[in-house]
Coordinates of C-alpha atoms in Angstrom, one line a residue:
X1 CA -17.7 -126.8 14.1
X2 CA -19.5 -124.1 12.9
X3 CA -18.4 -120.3 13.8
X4 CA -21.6 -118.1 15.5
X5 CA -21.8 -115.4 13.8
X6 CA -24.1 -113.4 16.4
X7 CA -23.9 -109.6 15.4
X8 CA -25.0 -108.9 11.7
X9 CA -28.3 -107.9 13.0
X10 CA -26.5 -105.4 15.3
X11 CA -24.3 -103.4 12.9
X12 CA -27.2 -101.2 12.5
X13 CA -27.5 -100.0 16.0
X14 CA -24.0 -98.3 16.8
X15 CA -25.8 -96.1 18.2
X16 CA -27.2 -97.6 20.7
X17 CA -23.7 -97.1 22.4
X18 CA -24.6 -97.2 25.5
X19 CA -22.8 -96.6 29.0
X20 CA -23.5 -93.2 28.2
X21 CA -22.5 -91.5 31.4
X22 CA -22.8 -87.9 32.5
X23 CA -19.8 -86.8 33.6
X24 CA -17.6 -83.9 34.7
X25 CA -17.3 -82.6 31.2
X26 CA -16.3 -79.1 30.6
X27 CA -16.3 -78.6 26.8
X28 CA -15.4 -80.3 23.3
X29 CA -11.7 -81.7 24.1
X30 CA -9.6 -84.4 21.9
X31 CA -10.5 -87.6 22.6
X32 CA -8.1 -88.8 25.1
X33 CA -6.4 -85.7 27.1
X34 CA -3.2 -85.5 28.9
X35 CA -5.0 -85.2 32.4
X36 CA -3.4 -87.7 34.4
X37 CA -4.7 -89.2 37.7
X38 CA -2.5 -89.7 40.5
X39 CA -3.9 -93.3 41.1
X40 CA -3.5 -94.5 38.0
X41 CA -0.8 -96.8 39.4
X42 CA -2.9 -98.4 42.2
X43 CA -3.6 -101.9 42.7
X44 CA -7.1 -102.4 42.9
X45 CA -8.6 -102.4 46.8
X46 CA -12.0 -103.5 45.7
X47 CA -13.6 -107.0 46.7
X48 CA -16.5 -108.7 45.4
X49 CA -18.8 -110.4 42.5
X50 CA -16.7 -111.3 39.8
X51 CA -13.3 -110.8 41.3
X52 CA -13.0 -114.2 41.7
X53 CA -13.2 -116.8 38.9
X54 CA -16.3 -117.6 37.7
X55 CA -16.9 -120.5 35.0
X56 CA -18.3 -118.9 31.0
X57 CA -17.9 -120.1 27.5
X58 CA -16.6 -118.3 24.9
X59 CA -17.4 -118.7 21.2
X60 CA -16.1 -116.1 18.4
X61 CA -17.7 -113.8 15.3
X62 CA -15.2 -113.2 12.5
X63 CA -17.0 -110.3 11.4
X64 CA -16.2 -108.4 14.7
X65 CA -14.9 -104.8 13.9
X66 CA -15.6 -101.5 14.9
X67 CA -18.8 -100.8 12.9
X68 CA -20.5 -103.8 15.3
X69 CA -20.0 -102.5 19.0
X70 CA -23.1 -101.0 20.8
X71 CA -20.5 -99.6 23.3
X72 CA -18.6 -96.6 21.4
X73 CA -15.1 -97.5 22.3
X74 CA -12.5 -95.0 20.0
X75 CA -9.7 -96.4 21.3
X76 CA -9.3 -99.3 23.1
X77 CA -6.0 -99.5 24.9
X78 CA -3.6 -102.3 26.9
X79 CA -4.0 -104.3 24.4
X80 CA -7.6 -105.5 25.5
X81 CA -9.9 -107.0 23.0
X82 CA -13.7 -106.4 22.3
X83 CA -16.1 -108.3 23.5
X84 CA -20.3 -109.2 24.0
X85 CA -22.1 -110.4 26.4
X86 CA -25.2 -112.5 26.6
X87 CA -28.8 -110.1 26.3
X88 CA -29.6 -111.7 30.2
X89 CA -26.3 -110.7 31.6
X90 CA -26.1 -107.0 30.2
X91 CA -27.3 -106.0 33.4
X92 CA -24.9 -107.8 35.4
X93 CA -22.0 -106.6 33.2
X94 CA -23.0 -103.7 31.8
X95 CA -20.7 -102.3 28.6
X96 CA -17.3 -100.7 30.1
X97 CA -16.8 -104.4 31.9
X98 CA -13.1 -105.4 31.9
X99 CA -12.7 -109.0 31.8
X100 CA -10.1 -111.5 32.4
X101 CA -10.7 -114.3 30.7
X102 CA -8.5 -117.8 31.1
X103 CA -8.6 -120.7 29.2
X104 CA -6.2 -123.7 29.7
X105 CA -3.7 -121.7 31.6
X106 CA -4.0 -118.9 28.6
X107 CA -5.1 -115.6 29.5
X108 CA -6.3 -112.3 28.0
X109 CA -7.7 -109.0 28.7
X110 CA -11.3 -108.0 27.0
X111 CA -13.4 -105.0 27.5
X112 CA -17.4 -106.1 27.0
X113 CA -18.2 -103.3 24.1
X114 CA -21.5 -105.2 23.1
X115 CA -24.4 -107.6 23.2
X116 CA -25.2 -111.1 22.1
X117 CA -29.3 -111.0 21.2
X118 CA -31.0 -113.9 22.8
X119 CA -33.3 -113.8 20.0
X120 CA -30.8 -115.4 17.6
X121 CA -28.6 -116.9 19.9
X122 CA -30.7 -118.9 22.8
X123 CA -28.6 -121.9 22.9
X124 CA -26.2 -119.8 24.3
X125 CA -28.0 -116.7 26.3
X126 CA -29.8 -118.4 28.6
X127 CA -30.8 -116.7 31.9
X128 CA -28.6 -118.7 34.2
X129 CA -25.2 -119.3 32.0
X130 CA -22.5 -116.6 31.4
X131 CA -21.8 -116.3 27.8
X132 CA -19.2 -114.0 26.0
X133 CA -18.4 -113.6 22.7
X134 CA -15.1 -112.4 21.1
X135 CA -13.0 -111.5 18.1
X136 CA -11.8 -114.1 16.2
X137 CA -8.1 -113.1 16.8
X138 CA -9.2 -113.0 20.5
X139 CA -10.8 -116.3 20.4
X140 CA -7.1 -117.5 18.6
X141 CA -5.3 -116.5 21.4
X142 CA -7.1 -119.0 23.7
X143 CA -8.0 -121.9 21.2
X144 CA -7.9 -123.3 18.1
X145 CA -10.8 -121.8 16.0
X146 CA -11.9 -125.5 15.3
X147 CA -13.5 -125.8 18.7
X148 CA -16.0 -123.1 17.9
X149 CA -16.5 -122.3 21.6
X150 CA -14.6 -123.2 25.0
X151 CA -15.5 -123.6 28.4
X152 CA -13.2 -120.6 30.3
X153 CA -13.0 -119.0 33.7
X154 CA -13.5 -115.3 34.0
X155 CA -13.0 -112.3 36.7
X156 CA -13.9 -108.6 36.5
X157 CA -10.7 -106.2 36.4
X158 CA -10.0 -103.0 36.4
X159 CA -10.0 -101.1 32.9
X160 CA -6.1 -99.9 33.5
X161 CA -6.9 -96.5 31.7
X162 CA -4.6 -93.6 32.6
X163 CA -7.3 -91.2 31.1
X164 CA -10.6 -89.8 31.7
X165 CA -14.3 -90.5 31.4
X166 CA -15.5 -88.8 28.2
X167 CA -19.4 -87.9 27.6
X168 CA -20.1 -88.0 24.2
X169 CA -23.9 -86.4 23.5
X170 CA -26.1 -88.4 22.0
X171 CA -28.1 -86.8 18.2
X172 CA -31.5 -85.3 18.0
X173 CA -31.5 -84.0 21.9
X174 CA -33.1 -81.5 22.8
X175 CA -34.2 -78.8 25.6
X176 CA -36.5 -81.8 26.8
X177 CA -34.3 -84.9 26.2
X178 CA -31.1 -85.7 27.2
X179 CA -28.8 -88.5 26.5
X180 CA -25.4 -89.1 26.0
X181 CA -22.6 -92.2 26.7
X182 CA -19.4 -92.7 28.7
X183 CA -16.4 -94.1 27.7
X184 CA -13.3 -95.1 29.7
X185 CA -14.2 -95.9 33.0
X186 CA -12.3 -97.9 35.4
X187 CA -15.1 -99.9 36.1
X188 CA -18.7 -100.0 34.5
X189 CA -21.6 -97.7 35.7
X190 CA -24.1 -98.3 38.4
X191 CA -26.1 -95.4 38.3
X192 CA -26.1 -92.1 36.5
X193 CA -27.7 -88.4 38.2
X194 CA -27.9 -85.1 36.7
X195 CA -28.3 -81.5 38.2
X196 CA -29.8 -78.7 36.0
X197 CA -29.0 -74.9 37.5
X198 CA -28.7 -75.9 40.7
X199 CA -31.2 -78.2 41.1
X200 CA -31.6 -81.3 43.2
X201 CA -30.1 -84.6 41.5
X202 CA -32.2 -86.2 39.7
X203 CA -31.4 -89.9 38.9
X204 CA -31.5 -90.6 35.1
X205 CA -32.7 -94.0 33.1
X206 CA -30.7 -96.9 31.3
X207 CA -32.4 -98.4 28.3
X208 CA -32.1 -102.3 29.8
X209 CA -31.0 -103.6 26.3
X210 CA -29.5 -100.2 24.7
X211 CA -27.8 -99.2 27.7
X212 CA -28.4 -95.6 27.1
X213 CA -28.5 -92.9 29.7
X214 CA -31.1 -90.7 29.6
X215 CA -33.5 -87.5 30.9
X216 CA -36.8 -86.7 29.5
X217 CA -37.7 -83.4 32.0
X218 CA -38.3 -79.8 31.7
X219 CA -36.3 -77.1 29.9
X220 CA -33.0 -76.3 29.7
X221 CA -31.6 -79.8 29.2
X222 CA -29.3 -78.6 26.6
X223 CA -28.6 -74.8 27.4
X224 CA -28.9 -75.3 30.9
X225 CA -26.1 -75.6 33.7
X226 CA -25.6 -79.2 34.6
X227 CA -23.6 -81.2 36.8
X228 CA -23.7 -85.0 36.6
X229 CA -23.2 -87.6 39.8
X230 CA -21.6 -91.2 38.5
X231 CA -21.5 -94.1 40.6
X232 CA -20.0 -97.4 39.8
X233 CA -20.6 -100.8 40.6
X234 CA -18.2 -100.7 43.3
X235 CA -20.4 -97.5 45.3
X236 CA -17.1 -94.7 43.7
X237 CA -18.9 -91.3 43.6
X238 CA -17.9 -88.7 41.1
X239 CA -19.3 -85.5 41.0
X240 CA -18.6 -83.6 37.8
X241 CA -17.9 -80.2 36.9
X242 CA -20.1 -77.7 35.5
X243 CA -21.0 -78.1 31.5
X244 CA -23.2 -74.9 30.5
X245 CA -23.9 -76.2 26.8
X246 CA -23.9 -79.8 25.2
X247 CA -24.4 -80.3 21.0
X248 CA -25.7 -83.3 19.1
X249 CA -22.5 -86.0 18.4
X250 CA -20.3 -83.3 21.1
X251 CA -17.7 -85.2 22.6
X252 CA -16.7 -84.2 26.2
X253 CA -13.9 -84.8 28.6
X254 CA -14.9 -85.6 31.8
X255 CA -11.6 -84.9 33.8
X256 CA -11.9 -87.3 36.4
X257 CA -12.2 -91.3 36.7
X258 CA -13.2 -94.1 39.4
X259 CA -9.7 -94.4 42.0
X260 CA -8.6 -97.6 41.3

C-alpha cells in the first residue's frame, strides 16, 4: 500500500507555528530553564473529552522531520513522537495535544506538532473521522509499514514536561501587531488574553488553520508593559508576569505551567 505523503506542501510554512501563547515571560532565557514546578509529579485530576478512548486511524509520512512542523517544538521530550492532525479537527486538538495512541495492545506517546490539509488529503480529513498522521519510525512502532494506515484507539494525556511555557515572538511585529507562540504546555490552549500597562484583558485571536495568537490594537504592543492570561482546555488560569519589551524571533520563558 502506498505511504501518504501529506506535508511537502507544508515545509514552507514553519512559521505558521502556532500555539503561540502569551505567557508569564520575563526576558530572553535558554530554552528549557531549571525552574521546576512542585507538581510536576501529579497524576492528572482532570476528566473529560478525550480521556477516554476514542477510535482514529493512523497513517505515516516518511518525510517527517523538523523542518515540517507548524507547531515549533525545539525539544520534544519523554520520548514522544510528532504528530498531525486532520485540517477539521485542529480545533478540537489544537497543536500542544499529547496523545496516547494504542494499536493492537501497542502503545506510544505523540505530541500533535502539525496539520494534515484536507485539500490534498480528503479521503482521510473528513469532518466527522479522527485522523492522525505520524513519523514513519512512529508508525513502525505500532505496525508494519505495509499496512499504510491502521485503525487505533486514542486518549488525550498530559504532556509530562517538568519545564515551563516559553513565548517565542513571532517576526515583523510591531507597535500595532502582536503575535507570538507557546511551547511546552501541559495541555493545549483554549484561549489566550493580553494586558498592555495596566489595561483591561483583552482576549487575543487564533488563526483557525495557522493556529497563531495574535493582537492587532493600539500602541505600545512591543515597548509596552504586558501581562498575558492563558487558559487551557481544561478551564487552568495562568496569569503571567510582567514583560516590558518583546523582539522579532525573542524567545521567552514563561516561568509557570498548567498543574497537572
Amino acid at each position: 500500500m502506498k505511504h501518504f505523503k501529506l506535508f511537502f506542501s507544508l515545509k514552507a510554512v514553519v512559521c505558521i507555528a502556532a500555539l503561540w501563547e502569551l505567557c508569564s515571560c520575563s526576558g530572553l532565557d535558554g530554552i528549557f530553564s531549571d525552574d521546576k514546578d512542585d507538581s510536576s509529579s501529579k497524576e492528572s485530576s482532570f476528566t473529560g473529552k478525550y480521556t477516554e478512548p476514542t477510535t482514529g486511524t493512523v497513517t505515516f509520512y516518511e518525510g517527517y522531520d523538523a523542518t515540517s512542523v507548524a507547531y515549533y517544538v525545539p525539544q520534544i521530550e519523554n520520548g514522544f513522537y510528532k504528530c498531525a492532525v486532520s485540517e477539521p479537527k485542529l480545533a478540537e486538538l489544537p497543536p500542544g495535544t499529547a496523545l496516547e495512541i494504542t494499536y493492537n495492545g501497542t502503545t506510544i506517546n505523540a505530541l500533535i506538532t502539525d496539520l494534515c490539509p484536507s485539500s490534498e488529503n480528503s479521503k482521510w480529513t473528513s469532518q466527522s473521522s479522527y485522523f492522525f498522521d505520524l513519523a514513519k519510525n512512529a508508525f513502525t512502532k505500532l505496525a508494519d509499514e505495509k499496512l499504510g494506515h491502521i485503525d487505533v484507539t486514542f486518549k488525550m494525556i498530559p504532556y509530562p514536561t517538568k519545564s515551563n511555557i516559553f513565548f517565542q515572538a513571532k517576526d515583523g511585529i510591531n507597535e500595532w501587531w502582536l503575535a507570538g507562540r507557546f511551547y511546552n504546555m501541559r495541555y493545549p490552549l483554549k484561549k489566550v488574553e493580553i494586558s498592555i500597562d495596566g489595561s483591561a484583558y483583552k482576549q487575543m485571536t487564533r488563526d483557525s488553520v495557522q493556529n497563531n495568537w495574535y493582537k492587532i490594537d493600539g500602541q505600545n504592543l512591543i515597548s509596552g508593559k504586558k501581562k498575558f492570561r492563558l487558559t487551557d482546555v481544561y478551564g487552568q488560569v495562568i496569569e503571567t508576569s510582567e514583560i516590558s519589551y518583546v523582539s522579532e524571533m525573542g524567545t521567552y520563558n514563561c516561568r509557570k505551567n498548567f498543574e497537572y
